[in-house]
PDB file of C-alpha atoms in Angstrom:
ATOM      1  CA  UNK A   1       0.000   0.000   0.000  1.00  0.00           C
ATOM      2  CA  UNK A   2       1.184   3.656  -0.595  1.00  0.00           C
ATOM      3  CA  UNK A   3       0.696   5.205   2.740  1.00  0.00           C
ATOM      4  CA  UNK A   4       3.623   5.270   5.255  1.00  0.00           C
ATOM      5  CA  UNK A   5       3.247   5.641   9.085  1.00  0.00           C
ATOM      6  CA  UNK A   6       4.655   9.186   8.537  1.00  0.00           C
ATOM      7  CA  UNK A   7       3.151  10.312   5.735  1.00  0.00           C
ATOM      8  CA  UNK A   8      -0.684   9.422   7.362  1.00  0.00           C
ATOM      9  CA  UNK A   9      -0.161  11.819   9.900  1.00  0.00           C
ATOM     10  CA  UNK A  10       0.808  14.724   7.719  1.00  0.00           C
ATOM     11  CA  UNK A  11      -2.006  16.921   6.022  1.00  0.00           C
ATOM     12  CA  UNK A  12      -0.982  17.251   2.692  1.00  0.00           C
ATOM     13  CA  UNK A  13       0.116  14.914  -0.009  1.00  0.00           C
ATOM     14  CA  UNK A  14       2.882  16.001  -2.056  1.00  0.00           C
ATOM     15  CA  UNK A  15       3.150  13.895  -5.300  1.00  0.00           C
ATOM     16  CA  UNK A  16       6.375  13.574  -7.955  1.00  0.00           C
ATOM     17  CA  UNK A  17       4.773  11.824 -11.009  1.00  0.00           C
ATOM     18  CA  UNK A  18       7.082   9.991 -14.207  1.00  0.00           C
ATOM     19  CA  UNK A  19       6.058   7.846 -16.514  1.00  0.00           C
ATOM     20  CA  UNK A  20       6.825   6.340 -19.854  1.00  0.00           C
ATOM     21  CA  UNK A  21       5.195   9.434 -22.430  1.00  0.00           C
ATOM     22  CA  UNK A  22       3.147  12.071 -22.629  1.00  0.00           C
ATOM     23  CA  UNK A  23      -0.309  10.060 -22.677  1.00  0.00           C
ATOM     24  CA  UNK A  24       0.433   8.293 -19.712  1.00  0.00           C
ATOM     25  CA  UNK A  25       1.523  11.415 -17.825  1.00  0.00           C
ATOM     26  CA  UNK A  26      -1.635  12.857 -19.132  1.00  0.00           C
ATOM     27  CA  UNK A  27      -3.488   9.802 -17.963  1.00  0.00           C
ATOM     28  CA  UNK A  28      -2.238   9.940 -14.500  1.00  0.00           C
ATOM     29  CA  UNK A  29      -3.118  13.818 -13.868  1.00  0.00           C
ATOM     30  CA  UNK A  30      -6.166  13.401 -15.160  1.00  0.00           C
ATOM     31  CA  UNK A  31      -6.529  10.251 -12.699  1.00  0.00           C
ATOM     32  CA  UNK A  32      -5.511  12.088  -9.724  1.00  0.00           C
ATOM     33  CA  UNK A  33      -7.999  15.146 -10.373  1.00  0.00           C
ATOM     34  CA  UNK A  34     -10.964  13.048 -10.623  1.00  0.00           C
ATOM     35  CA  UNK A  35      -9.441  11.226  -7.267  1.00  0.00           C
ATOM     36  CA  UNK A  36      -9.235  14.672  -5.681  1.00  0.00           C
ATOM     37  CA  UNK A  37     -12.670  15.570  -6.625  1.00  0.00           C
ATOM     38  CA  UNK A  38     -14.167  12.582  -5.631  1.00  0.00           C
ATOM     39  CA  UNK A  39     -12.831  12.921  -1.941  1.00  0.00           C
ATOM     40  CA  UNK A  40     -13.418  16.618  -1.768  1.00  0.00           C
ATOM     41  CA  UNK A  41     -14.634  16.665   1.777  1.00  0.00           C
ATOM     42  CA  UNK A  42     -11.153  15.133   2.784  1.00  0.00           C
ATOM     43  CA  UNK A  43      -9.812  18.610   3.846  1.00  0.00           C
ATOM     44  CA  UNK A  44      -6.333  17.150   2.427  1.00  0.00           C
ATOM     45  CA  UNK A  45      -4.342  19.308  -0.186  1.00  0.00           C
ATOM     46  CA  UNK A  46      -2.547  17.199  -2.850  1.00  0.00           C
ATOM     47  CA  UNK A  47       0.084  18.756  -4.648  1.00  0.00           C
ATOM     48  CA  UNK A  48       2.205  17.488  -8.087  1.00  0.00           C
ATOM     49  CA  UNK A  49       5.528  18.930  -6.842  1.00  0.00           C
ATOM     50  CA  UNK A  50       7.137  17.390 -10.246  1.00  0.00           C
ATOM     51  CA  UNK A  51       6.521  15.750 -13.220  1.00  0.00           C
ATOM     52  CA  UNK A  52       8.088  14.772 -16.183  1.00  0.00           C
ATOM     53  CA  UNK A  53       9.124  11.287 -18.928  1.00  0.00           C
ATOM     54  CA  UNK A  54      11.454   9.258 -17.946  1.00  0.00           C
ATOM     55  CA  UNK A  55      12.770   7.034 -15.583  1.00  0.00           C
ATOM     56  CA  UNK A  56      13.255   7.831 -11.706  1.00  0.00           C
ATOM     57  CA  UNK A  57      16.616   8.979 -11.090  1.00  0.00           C
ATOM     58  CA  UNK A  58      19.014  10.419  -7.806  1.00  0.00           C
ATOM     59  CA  UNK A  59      17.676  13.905  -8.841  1.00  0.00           C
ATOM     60  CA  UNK A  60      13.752  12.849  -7.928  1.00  0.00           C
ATOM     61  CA  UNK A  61      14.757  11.316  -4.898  1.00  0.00           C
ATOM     62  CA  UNK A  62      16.233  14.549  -3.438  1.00  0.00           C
ATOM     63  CA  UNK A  63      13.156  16.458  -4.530  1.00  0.00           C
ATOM     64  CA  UNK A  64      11.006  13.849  -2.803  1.00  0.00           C
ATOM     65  CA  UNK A  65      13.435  14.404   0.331  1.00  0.00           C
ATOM     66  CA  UNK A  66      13.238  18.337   0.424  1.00  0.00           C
ATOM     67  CA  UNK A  67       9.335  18.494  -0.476  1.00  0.00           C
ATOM     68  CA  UNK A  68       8.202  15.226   1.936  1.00  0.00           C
ATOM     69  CA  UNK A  69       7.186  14.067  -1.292  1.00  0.00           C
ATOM     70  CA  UNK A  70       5.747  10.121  -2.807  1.00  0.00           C
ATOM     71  CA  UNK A  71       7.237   9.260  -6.090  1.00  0.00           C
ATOM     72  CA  UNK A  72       4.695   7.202  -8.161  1.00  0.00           C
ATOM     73  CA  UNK A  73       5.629   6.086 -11.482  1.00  0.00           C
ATOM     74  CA  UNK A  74       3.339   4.440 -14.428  1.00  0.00           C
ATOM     75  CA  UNK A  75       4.949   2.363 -16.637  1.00  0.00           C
ATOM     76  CA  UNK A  76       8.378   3.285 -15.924  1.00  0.00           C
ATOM     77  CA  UNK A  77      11.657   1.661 -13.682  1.00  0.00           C
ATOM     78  CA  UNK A  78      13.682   3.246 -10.575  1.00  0.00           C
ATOM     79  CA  UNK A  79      17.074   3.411 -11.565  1.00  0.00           C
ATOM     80  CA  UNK A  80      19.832   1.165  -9.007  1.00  0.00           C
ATOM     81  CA  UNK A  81      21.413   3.860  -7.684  1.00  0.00           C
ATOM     82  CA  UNK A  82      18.251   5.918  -6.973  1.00  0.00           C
ATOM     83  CA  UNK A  83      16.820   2.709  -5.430  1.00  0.00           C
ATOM     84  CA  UNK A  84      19.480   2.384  -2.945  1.00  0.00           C
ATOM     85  CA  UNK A  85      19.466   6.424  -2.648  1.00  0.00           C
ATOM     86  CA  UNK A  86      15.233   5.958  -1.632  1.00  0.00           C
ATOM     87  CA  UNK A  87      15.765   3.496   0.920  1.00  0.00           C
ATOM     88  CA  UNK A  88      18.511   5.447   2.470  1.00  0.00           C
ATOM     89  CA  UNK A  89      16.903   8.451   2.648  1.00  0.00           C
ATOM     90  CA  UNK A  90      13.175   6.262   3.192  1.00  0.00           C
ATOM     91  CA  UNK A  91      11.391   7.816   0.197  1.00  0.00           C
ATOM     92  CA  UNK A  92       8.452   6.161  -0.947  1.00  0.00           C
ATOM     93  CA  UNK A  93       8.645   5.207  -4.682  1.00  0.00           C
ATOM     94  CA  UNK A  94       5.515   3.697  -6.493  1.00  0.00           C
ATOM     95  CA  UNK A  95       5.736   2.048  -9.959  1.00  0.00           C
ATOM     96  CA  UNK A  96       2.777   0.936 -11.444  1.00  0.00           C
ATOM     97  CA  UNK A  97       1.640  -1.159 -14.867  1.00  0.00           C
ATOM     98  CA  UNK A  98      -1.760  -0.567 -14.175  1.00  0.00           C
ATOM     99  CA  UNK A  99      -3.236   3.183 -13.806  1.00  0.00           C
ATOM    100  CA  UNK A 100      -6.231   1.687 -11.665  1.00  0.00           C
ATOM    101  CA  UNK A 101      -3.905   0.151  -8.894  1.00  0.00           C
ATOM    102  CA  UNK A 102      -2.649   3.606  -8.816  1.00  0.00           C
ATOM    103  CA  UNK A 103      -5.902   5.285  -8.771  1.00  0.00           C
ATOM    104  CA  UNK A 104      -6.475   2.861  -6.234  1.00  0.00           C
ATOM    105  CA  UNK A 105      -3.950   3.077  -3.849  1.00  0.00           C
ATOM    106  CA  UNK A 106      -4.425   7.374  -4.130  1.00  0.00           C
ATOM    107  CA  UNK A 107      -7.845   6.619  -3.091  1.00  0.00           C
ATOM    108  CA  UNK A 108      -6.862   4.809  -0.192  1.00  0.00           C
ATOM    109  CA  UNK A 109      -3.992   7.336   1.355  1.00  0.00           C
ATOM    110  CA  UNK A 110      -6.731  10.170   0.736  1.00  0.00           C
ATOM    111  CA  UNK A 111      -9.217   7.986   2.806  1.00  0.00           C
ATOM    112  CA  UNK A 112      -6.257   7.411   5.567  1.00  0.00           C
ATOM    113  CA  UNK A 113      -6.244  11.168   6.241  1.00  0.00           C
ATOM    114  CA  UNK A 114     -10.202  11.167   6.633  1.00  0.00           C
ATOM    115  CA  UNK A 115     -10.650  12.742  10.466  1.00  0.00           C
ATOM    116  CA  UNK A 116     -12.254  10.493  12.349  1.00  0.00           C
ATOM    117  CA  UNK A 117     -14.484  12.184  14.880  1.00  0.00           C
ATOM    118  CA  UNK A 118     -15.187  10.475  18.330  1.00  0.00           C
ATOM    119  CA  UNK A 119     -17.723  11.269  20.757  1.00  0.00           C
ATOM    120  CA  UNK A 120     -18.797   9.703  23.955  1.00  0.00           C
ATOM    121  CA  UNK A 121     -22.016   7.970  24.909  1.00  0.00           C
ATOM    122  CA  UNK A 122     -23.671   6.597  27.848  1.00  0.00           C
ATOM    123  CA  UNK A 123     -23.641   2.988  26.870  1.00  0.00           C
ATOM    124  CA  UNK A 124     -24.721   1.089  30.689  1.00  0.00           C
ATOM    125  CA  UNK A 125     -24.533   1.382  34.315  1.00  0.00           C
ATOM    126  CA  UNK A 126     -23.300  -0.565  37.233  1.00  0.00           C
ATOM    127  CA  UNK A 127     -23.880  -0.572  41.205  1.00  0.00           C
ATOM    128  CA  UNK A 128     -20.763  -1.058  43.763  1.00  0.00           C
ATOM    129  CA  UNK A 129     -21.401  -3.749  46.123  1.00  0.00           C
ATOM    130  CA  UNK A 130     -17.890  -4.291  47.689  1.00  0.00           C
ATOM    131  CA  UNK A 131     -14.706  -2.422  47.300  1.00  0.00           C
ATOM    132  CA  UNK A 132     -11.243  -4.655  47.660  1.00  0.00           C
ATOM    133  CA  UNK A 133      -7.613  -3.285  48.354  1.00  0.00           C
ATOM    134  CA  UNK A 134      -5.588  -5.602  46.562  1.00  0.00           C
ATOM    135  CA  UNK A 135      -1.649  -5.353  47.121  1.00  0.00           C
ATOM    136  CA  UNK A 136      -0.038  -5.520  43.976  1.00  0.00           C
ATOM    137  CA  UNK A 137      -3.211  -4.863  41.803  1.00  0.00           C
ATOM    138  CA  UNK A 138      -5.047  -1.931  43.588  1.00  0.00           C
ATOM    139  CA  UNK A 139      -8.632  -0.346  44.351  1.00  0.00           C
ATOM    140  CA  UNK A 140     -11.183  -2.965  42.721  1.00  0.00           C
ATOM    141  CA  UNK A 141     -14.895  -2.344  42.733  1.00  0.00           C
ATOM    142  CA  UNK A 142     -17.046  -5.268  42.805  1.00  0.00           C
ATOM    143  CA  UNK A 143     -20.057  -4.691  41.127  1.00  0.00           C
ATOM    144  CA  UNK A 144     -23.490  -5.873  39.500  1.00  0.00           C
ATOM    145  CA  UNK A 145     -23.912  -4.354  35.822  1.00  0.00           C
ATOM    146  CA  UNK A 146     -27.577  -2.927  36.106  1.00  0.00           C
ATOM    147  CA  UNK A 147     -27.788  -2.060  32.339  1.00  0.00           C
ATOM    148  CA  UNK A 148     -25.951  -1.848  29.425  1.00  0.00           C
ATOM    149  CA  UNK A 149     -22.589  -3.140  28.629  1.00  0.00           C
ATOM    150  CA  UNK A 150     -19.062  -2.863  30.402  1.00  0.00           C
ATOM    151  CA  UNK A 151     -15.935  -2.979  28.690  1.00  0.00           C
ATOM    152  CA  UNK A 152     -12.243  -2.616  28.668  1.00  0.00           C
ATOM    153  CA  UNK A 153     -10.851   1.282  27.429  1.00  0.00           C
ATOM    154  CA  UNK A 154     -15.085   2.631  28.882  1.00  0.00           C
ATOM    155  CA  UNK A 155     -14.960   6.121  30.919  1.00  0.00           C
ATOM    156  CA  UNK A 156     -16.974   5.278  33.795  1.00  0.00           C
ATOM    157  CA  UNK A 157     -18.092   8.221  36.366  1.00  0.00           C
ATOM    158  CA  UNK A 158     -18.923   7.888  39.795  1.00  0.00           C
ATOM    159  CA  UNK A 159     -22.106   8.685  40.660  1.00  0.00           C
ATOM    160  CA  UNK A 160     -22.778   9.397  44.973  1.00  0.00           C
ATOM    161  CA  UNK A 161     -26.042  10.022  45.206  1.00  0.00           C
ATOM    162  CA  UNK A 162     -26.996  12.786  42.801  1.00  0.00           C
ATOM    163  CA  UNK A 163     -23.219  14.431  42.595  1.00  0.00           C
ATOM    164  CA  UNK A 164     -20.855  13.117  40.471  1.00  0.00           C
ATOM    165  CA  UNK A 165     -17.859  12.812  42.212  1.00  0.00           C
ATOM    166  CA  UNK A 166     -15.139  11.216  40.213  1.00  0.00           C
ATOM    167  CA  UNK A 167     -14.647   9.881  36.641  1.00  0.00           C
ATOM    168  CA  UNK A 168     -11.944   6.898  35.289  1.00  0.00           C
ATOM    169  CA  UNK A 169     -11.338   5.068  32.795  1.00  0.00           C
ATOM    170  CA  UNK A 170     -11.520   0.625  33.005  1.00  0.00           C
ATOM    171  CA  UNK A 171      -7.914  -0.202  33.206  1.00  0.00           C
ATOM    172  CA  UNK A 172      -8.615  -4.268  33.901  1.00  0.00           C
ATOM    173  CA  UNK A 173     -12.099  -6.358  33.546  1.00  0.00           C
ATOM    174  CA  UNK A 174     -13.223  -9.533  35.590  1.00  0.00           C
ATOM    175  CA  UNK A 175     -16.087 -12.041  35.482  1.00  0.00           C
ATOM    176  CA  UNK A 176     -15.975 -15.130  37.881  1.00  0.00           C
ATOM    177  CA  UNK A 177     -12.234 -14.523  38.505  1.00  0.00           C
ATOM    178  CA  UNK A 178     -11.517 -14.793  34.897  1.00  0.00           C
ATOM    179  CA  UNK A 179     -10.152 -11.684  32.730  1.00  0.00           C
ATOM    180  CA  UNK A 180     -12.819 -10.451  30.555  1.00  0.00           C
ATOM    181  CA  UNK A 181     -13.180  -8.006  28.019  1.00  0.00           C
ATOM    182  CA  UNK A 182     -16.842  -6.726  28.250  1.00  0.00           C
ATOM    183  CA  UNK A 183     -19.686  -7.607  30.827  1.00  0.00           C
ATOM    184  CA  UNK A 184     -23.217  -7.160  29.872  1.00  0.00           C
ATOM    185  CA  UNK A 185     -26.376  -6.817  32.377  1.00  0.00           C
ATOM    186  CA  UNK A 186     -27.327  -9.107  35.046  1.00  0.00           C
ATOM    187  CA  UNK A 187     -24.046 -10.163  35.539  1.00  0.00           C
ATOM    188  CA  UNK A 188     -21.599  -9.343  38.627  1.00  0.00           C
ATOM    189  CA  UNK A 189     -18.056  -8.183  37.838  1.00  0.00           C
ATOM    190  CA  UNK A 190     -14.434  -6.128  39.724  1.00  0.00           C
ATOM    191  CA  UNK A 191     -12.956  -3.556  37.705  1.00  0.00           C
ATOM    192  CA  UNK A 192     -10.074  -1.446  38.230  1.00  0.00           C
ATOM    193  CA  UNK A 193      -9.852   2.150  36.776  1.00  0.00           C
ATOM    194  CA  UNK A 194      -7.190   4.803  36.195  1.00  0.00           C
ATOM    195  CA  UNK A 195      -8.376   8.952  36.972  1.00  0.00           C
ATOM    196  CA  UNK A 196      -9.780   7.430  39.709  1.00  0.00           C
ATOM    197  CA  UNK A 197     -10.244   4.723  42.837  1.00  0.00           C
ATOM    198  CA  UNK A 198     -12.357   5.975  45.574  1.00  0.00           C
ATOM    199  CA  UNK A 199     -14.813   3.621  44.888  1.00  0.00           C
ATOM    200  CA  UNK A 200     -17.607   3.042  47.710  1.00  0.00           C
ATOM    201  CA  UNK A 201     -20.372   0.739  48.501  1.00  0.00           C
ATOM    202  CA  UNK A 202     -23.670   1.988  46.777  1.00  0.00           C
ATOM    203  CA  UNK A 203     -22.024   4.242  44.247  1.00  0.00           C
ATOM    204  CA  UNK A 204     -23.639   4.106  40.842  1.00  0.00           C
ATOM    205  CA  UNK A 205     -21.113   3.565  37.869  1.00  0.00           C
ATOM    206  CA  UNK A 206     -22.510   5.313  34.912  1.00  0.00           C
ATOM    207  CA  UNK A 207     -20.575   3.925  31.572  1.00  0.00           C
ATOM    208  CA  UNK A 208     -19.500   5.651  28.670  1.00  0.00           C
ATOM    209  CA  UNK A 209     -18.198   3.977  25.365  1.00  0.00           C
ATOM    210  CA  UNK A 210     -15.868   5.623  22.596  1.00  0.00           C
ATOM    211  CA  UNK A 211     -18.186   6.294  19.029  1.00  0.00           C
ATOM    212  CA  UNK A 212     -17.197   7.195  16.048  1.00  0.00           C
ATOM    213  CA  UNK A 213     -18.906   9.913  14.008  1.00  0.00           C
ATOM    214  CA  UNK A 214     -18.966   9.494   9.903  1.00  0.00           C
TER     215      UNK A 214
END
């Protein structure tokens, strides 16, 4: 695949382009415009820093160094010395046969930059019935799950009566002295949480699970 771990967190795409002849080159900018139009609501600039016919040489793998730039190439070969120069310097270079599998793979590093928005939402709740002080492991808070669904990574806030007085986040998960990763209702579970341990008897755990938005 085209993306890189450090070009997915960037917000931009910079693009050096070669290929075989004119048509093709013509082929491939007209390929990455209709890309770019298709994913307009990625707010993701992409940018042809270079392109030209021909083979990719030393002198497009400094470009792609100063200008954090991909080299993708249709119907064309790296040169040996600018391979070696690329992995040295850990530029990216694409060569495809096929425009589509380039098309394709544009597609995808467009959708990698896609901002994922999370929100949080009241997913259960729980009611302490015993609080342990466990040396080596910690505050747990034995509890009967009410409604809803517990799991590993939840926010859970601590309810005392009508004040909230505490929130955390489920660090470890267990069901009949067995590690588990989620415990639904009617069931009675311990829990450990991180932000907070002050657990007491009676306290109501309200749980909150990570959503994403589209």
């Amino acid at each position: 695949q085209m993306p890189s771990a450090d070009k997915k967190t960037s917000k931009f795409i910079n693009l050096i382009v070669k290929t075989d002849t004119r048509g093709s080159k013509e082929a491939v900018m007209d390929s990455i415009d209709k890309v770019i139009k298709q994913n307009k609501d990625i707010k993701c600039p992409v940018n042809i820093v270079f392109s030209a016919i021909g083979d990719v040489v030393e002198s497009d793998i400094d470009l792609a160094v100063n200008t954090d730039a991909i080299i993708i190439g249709l119907h064309t070969h790296v040169e040996k010395n600018a391979q070696v120069l690329a992995k040295n310097k850990n530029v990216e270079v694409k060569t495809y046969q096929i425009i589509y599998e380039l098309i394709d793979d544009l597609n995808k590093l467009l959708l990698s930059k896609k901002e994922v928005i999370k929100t949080w939402n009241k997913v259960g709740e729980a009611t302490v019935l015993k609080v342990f002080d466990i040396k080596g492991v910690g505050i747990i808070a034995g509890c009967y799950m009410r409604e809803g669904v517990l799991a590993r990574g939840n926010k859970v806030g601590c309810m005392r009566g009508s004040k909230q007085v505490g929130e955390g986040k489920i660090t470890s998960l267990q069901r009949d002295r067995k590690s588990v990763k989620e415990v639904h209702s009617g069931f009675e579970c311990g829990f450990t949480s991180e932000g907070f341990d002050a657990w007491q008897e009676g306290d109501t755990v309200v749980i909150y699970a990570e959503t994403k938005v589209e």
